Structures are given as C-alpha cells and as structure tokens.
PDB file of C-alpha atoms in Angstrom:
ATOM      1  CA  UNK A 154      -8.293  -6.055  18.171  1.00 53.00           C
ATOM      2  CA  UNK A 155      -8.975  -2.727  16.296  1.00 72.00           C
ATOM      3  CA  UNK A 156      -4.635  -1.790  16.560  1.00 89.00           C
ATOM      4  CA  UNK A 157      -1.771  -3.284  17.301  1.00 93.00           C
ATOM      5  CA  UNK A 158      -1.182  -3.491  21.119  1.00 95.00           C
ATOM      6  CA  UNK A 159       1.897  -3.422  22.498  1.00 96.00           C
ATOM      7  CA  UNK A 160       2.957  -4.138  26.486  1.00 97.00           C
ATOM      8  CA  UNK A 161       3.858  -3.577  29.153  1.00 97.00           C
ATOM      9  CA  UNK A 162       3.790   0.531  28.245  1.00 94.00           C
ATOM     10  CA  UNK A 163       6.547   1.282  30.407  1.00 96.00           C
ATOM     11  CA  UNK A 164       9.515  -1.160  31.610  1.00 97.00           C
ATOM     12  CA  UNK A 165      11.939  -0.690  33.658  1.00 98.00           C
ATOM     13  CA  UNK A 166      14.927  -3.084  34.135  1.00 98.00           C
ATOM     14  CA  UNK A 167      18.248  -3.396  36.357  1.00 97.00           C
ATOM     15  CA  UNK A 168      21.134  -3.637  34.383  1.00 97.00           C
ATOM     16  CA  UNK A 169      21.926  -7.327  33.760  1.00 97.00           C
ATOM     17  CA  UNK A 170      17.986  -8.802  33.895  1.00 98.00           C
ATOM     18  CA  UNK A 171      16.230 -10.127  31.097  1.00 98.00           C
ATOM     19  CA  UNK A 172      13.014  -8.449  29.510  1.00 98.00           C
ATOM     20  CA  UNK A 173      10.148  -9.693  27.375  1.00 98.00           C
ATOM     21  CA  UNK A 174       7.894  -7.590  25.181  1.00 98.00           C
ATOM     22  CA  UNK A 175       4.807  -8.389  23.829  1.00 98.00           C
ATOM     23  CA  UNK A 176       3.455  -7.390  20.513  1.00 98.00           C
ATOM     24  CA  UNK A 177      -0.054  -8.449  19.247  1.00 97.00           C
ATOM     25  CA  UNK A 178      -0.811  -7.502  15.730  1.00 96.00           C
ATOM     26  CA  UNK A 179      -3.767  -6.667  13.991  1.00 93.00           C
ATOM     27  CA  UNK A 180      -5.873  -9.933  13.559  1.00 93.00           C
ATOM     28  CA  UNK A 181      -4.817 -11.689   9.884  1.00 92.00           C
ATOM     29  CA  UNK A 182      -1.830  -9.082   9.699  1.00 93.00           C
ATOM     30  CA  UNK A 183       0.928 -11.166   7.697  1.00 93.00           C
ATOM     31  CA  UNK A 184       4.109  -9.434   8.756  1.00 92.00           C
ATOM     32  CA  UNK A 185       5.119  -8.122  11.995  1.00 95.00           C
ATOM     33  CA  UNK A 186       8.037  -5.663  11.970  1.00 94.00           C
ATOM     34  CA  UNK A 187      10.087  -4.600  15.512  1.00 96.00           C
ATOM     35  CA  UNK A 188      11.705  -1.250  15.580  1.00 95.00           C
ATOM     36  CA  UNK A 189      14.170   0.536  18.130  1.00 95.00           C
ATOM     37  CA  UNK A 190      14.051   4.294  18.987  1.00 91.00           C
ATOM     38  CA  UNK A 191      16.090   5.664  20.763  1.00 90.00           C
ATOM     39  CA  UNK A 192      15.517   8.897  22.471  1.00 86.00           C
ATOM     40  CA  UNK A 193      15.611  11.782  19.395  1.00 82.00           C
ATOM     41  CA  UNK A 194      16.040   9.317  16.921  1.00 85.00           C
ATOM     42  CA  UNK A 195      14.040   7.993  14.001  1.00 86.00           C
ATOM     43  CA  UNK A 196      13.203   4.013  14.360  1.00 90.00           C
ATOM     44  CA  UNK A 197      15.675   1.652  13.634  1.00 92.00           C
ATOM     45  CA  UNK A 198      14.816  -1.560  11.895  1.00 92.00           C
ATOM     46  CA  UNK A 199      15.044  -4.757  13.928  1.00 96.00           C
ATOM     47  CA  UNK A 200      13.652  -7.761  12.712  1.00 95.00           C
ATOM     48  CA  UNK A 201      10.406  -8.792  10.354  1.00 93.00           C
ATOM     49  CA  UNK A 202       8.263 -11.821  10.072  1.00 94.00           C
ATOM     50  CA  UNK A 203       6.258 -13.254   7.396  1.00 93.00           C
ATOM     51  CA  UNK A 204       3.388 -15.407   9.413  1.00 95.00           C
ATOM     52  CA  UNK A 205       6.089 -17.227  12.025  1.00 96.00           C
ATOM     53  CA  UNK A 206       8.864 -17.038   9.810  1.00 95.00           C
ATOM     54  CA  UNK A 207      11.733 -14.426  10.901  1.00 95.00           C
ATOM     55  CA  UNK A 208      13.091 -13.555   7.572  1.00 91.00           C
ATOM     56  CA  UNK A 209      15.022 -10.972   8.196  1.00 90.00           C
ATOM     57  CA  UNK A 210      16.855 -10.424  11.444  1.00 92.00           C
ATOM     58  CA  UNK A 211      19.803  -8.366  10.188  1.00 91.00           C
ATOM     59  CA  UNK A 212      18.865  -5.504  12.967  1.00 93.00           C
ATOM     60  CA  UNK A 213      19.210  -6.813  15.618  1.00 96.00           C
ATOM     61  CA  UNK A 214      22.079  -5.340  17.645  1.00 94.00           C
ATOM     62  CA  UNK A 215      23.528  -8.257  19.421  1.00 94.00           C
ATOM     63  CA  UNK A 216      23.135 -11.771  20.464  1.00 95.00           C
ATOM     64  CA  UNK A 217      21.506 -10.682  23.465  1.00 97.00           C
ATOM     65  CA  UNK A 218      18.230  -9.703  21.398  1.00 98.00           C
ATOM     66  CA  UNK A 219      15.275 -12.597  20.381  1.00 97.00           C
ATOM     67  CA  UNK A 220      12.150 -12.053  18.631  1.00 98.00           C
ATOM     68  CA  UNK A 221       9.528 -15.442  17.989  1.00 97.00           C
ATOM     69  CA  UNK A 222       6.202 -15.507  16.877  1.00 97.00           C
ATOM     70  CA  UNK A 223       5.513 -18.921  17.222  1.00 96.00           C
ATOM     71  CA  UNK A 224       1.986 -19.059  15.751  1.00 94.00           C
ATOM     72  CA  UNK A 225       2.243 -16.134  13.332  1.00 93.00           C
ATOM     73  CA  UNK A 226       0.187 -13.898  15.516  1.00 95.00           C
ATOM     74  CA  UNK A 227       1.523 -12.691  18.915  1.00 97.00           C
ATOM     75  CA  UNK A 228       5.134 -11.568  18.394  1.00 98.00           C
ATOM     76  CA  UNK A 229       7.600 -11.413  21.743  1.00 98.00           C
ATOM     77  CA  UNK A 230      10.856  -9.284  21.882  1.00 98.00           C
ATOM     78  CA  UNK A 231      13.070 -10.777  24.437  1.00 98.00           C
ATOM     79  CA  UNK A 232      16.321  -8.993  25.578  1.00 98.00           C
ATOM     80  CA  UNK A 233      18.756 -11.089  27.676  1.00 98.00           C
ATOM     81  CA  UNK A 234      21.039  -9.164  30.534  1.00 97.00           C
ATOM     82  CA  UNK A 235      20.063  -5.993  29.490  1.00 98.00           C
ATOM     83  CA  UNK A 236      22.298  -2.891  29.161  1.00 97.00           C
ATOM     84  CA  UNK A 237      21.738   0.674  29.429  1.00 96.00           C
ATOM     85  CA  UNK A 238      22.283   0.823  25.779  1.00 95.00           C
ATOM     86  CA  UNK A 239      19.023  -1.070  25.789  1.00 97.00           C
ATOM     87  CA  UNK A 240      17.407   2.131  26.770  1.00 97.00           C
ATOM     88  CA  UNK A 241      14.607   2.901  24.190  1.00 96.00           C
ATOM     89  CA  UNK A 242      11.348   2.919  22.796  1.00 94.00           C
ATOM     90  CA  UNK A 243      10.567  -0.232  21.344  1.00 96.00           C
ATOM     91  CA  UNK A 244       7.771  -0.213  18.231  1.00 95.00           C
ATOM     92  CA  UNK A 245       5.603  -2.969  16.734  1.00 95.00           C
ATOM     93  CA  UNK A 246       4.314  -2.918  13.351  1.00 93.00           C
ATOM     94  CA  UNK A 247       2.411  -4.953  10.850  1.00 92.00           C
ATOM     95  CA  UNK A 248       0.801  -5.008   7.563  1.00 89.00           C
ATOM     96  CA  UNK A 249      -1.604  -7.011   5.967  1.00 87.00           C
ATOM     97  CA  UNK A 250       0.549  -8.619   3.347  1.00 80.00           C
ATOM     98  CA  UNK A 251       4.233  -8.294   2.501  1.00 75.00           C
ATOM     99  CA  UNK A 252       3.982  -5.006   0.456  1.00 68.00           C
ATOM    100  CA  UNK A 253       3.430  -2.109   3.095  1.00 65.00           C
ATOM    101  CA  UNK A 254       0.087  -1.282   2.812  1.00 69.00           C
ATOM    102  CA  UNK A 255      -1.602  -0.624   5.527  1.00 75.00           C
ATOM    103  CA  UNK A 256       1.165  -0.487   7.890  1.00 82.00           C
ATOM    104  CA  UNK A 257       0.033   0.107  11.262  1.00 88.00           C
ATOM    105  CA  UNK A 258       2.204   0.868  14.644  1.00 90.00           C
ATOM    106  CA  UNK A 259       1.578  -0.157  18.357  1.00 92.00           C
ATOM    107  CA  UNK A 260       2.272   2.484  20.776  1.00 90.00           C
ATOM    108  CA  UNK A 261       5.309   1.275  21.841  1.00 93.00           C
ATOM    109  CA  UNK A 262       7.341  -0.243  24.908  1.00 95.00           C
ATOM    110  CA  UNK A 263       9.521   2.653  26.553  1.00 95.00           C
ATOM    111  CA  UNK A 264      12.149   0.497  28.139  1.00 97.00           C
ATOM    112  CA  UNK A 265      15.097   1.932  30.670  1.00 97.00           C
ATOM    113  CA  UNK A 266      17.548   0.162  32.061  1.00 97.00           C
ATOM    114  CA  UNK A 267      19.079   1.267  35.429  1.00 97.00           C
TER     115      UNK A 267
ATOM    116  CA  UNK J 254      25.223  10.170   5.420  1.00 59.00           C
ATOM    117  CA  UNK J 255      21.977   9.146   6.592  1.00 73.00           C
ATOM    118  CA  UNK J 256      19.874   7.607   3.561  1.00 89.00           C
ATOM    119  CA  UNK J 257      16.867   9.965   4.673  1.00 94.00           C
ATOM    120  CA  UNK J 258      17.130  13.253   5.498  1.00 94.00           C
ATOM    121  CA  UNK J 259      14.676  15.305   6.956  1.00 96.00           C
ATOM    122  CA  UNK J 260      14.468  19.504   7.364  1.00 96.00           C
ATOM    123  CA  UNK J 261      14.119  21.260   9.268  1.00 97.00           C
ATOM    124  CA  UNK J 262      14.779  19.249  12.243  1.00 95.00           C
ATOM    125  CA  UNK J 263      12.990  22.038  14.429  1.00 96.00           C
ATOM    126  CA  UNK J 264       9.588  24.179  13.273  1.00 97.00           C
ATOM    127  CA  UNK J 265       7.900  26.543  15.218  1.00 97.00           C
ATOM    128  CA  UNK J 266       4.933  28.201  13.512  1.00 97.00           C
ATOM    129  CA  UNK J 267       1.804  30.240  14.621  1.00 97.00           C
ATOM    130  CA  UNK J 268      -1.433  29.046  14.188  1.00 97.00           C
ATOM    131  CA  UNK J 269      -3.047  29.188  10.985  1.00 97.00           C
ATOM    132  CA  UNK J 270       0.748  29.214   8.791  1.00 97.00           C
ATOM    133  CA  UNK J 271       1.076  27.364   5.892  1.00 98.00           C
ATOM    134  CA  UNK J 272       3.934  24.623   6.906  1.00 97.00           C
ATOM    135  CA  UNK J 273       6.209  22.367   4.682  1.00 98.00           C
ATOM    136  CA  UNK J 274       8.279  19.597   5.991  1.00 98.00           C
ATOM    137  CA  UNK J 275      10.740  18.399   3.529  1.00 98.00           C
ATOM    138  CA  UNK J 276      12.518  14.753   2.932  1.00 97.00           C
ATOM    139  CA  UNK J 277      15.123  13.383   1.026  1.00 97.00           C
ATOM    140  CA  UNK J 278      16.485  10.153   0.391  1.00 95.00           C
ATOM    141  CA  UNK J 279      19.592   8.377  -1.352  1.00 92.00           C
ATOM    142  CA  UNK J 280      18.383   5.016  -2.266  1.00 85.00           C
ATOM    143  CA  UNK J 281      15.571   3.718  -4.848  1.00 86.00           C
ATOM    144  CA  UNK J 282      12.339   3.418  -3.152  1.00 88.00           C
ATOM    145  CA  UNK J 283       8.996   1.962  -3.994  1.00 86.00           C
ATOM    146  CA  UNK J 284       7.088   4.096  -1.352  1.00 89.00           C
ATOM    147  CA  UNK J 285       7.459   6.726   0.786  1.00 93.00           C
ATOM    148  CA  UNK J 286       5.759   6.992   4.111  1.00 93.00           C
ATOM    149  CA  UNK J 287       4.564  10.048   6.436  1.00 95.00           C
ATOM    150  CA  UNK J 288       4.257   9.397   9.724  1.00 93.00           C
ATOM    151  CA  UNK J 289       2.696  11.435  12.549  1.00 93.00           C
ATOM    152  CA  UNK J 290       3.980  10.810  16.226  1.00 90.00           C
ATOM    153  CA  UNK J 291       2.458  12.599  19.486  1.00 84.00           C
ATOM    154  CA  UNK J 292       4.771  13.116  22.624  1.00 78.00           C
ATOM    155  CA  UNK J 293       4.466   9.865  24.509  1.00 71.00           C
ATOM    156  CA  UNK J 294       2.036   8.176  21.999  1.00 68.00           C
ATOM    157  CA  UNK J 295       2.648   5.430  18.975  1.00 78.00           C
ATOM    158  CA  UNK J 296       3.194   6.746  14.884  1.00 86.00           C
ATOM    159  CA  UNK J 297       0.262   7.345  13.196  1.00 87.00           C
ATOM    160  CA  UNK J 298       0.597   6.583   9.049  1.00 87.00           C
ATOM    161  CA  UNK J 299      -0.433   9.923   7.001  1.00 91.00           C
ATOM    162  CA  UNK J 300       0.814   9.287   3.806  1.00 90.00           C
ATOM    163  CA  UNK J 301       2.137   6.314   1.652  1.00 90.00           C
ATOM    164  CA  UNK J 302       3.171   7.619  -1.763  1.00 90.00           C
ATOM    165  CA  UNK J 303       4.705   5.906  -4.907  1.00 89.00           C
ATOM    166  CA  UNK J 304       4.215   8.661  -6.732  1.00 91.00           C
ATOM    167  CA  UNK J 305       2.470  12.558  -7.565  1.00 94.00           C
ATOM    168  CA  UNK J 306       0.112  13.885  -4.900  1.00 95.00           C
ATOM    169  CA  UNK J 307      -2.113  13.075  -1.939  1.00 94.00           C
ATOM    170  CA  UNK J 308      -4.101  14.910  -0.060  1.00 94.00           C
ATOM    171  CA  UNK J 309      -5.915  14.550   3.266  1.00 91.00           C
ATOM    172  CA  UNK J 310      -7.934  17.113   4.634  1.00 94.00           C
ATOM    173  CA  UNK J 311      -5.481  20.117   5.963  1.00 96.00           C
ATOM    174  CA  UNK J 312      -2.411  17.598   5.417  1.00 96.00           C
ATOM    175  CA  UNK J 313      -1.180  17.169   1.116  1.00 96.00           C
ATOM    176  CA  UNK J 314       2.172  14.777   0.295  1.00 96.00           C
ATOM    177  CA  UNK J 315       3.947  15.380  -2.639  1.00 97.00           C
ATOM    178  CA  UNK J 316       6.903  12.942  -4.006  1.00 96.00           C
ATOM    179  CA  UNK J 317       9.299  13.409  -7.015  1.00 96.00           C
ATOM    180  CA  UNK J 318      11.074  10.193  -7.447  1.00 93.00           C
ATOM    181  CA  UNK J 319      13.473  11.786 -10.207  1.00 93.00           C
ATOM    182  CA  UNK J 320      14.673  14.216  -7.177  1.00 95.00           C
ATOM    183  CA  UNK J 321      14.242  11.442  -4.353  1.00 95.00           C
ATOM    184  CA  UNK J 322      12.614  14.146  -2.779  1.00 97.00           C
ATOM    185  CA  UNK J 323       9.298  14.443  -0.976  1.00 98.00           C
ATOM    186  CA  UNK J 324       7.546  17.203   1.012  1.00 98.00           C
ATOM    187  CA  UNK J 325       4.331  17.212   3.326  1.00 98.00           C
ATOM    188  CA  UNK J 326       1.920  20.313   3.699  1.00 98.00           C
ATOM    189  CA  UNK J 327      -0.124  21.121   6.831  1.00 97.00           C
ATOM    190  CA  UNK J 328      -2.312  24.339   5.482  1.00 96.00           C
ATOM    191  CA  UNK J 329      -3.952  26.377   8.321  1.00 96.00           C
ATOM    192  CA  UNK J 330      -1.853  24.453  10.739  1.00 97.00           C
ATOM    193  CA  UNK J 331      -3.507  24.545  14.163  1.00 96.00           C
ATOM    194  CA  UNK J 332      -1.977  23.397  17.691  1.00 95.00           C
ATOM    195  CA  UNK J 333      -2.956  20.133  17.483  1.00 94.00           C
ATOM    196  CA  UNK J 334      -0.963  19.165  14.592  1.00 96.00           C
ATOM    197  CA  UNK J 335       2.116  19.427  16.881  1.00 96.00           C
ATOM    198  CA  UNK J 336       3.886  16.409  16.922  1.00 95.00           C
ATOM    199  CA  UNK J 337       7.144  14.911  15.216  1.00 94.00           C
ATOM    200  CA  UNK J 338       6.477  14.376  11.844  1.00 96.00           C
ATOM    201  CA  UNK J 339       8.325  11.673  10.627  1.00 94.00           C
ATOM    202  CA  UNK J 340       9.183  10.166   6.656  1.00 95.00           C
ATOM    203  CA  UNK J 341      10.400   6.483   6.080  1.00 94.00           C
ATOM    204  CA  UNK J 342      11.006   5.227   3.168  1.00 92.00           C
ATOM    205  CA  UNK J 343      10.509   1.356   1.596  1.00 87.00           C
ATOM    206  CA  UNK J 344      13.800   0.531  -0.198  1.00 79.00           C
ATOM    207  CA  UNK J 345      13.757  -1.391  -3.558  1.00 72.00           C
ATOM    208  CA  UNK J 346      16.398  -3.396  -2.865  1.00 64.00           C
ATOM    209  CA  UNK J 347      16.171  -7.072  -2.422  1.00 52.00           C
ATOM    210  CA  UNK J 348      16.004  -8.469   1.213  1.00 55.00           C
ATOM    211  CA  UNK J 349      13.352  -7.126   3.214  1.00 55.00           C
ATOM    212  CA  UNK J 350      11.288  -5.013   0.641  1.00 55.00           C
ATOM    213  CA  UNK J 351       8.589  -3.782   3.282  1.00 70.00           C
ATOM    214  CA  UNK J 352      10.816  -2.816   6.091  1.00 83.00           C
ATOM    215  CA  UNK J 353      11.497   1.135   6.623  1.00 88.00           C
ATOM    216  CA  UNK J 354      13.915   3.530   6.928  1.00 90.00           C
ATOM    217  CA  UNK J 355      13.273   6.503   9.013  1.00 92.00           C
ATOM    218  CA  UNK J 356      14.108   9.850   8.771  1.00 92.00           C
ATOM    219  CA  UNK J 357      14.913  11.600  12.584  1.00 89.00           C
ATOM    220  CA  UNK J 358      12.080  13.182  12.281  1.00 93.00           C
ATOM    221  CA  UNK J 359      10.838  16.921  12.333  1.00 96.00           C
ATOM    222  CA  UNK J 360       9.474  18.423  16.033  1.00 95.00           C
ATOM    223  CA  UNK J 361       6.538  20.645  14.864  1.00 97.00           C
ATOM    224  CA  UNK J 362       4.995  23.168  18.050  1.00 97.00           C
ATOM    225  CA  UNK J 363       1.932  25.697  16.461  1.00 97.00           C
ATOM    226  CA  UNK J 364       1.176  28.321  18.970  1.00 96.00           C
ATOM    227  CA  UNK J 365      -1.822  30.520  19.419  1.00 92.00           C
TER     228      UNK J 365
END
C-alpha cells in the first residue's frame, strides 16, 4: 500500500483480555519500529525489526507485551491480560533500510482498557 | 532529565506570525527528526536533519550539533498548521541506531 496501515483504529479492552494489533508496513520496508504514547506524551520506543528479526526489544514494558513479524512484512503487537496502564496510542513505523530515511508512521491503534 | 527537550510546550499564535519551536537534546545524534501530528491522526515526517538548514515551503529546520540544539520555523503560520509538533532524535550510540527518541511535543493552535 501507499502508507503504513495500522488496525483496528480504535480498541477497546476489559481489563484482564488479551489484544492483537496489526501493523502492515510499506511494501519492501526493511525495519518496522512499534511505539507507545501515552496520552500527552511523546512516543516511547518499543521494539524494532530488521526483515523478521526482532533485534531490539529492550522497550517493551513487561512480559505481558509480544511483537512477531513472521515473514518480515506484516508486524502484530500482542498484549496479554491487559491493564489500564495499557491505555495508549500505539504507533507503527518503518523505513526502507536500517538508517532512518524515509521513516514513515501508521496512524496508530488508540487502545483503552476498562 | 529527559534527553529531548522541547519549548514551549504550549503556543498560541495569530494567523500570519512568524513561529519557532525549539529542541534540545543531551546525547550524540546522527539525525534529528520533525514530526507533525494532527488531533486524532498519525505523525507526519517534516524534517530529517544531520546538519545546517532545510527548508520546505512555509516550514525551515535548522540544527547546530555543537549546541545539540535544533529549531523549526513556520513563517506566515496559518490555522492549519495547528497540530503538535514533535522532534525525535536518532542516537549514535550502538544498539538500535534507527530507533527515536521523542521530545513531548509542542501543541501549536493559529487563530484567525
């Protein structure tokens, strides 16, 4: 597609179920980056991928949160039991190679937990 | 401390002001981004800078890496361009080279 698309738009969860978000990149885009934002905050790093390789997972906040992108395309975000911490935007991102150009951002999953 | 700062956090100006958004950062960097975001919608990338100037129609990004500071322009600004403007920077440490950090961001409004 022409952007990266993110979905569902809007999620809401009861405390204590599990979510999945979907993130599908730019076609060829080599790394995929997750963010968290949480309301009147900047972004807050989360995890990257080079093709289906997670190399860097150092964000994430808690065992409870599991990104895969089996194929090196189509990246999903899944949050076990979910808190009302969880509360937040979440972004997609990717690039076409590994140096930041061209970084482009989905519109994000707004996700509240109840 | 966070390692990029933005100010103001808060701008209100009337149409057709000159506006500057400033950022500064603590770490080395090997680019510095601009981002635009719209109540409700996704970031849009103005800017990515490495160094000196860029400019894009009403919108200009400067950087001074000496200063690890960086500042972006809007010149006539118009409603429209209200938004949060937001700066993230690419660290040069080892790791992770092209994920950001984000500034909090600065909410613009431009009245009539």
């Amino acid at each position: 597609g022409a952007g990266v698309s993110q979905s569902p738009r809007y999620k809401v969860a009861k405390r204590g179920q599990d979510v999945a978000l979907r993130c599908d990149p730019i076609s060829g885009h080599v790394s995929l980056f997750w963010y968290q934002q949480a309301l009147g905050q900047g972004p807050e790093f989360l995890t990257y991928f080079q093709n289906e390789a997670q190399l860097d997972k150092s964000g994430l906040p808690s065992d409870r949160f599991f990104a895969e992108r089996p194929e090196g395309s189509v990246s999903t975000l899944k949050i076990q039991r979910t808190q009302q911490e969880d509360s937040a935007v979440y972004l997609c991102a990717s690039s076409p190679g590994t140096g930041g150009l061209g970084y482009t951002f989905g519109s994000g999953t707004r996700l509240t937990v109840v | 401390k966070n390692e990029v700062e933005q100010s103001p956090q808060n701008l209100t100006a009337q149409e057709g002001e000159f506006i500057t958004i400033n950022c500064s950062y603590s770490v080395g960097i090997s680019a510095l981004h601009w981002l635009q975001q719209h109540p409700g919608g996704g970031i849009v990338s103005l800017f990515m800078l490495s160094s000196g100037k860029k400019k894009h129609g009403r919108l200009i990004a400067t950087i001074n890496i000496q200063e690890k500071h960086s500042s972006l322009h809007i010149t006539a600004s118009h409603p429209r361009d209200s938004a949060v403007y937001i700066c993230a920077v690419r660290s040069q440490a080892t790791g992770t080279a092209s994920k950001l950090t984000f500034g909090t961001g600065t909410r613009l409004q431009v009245t009539l």
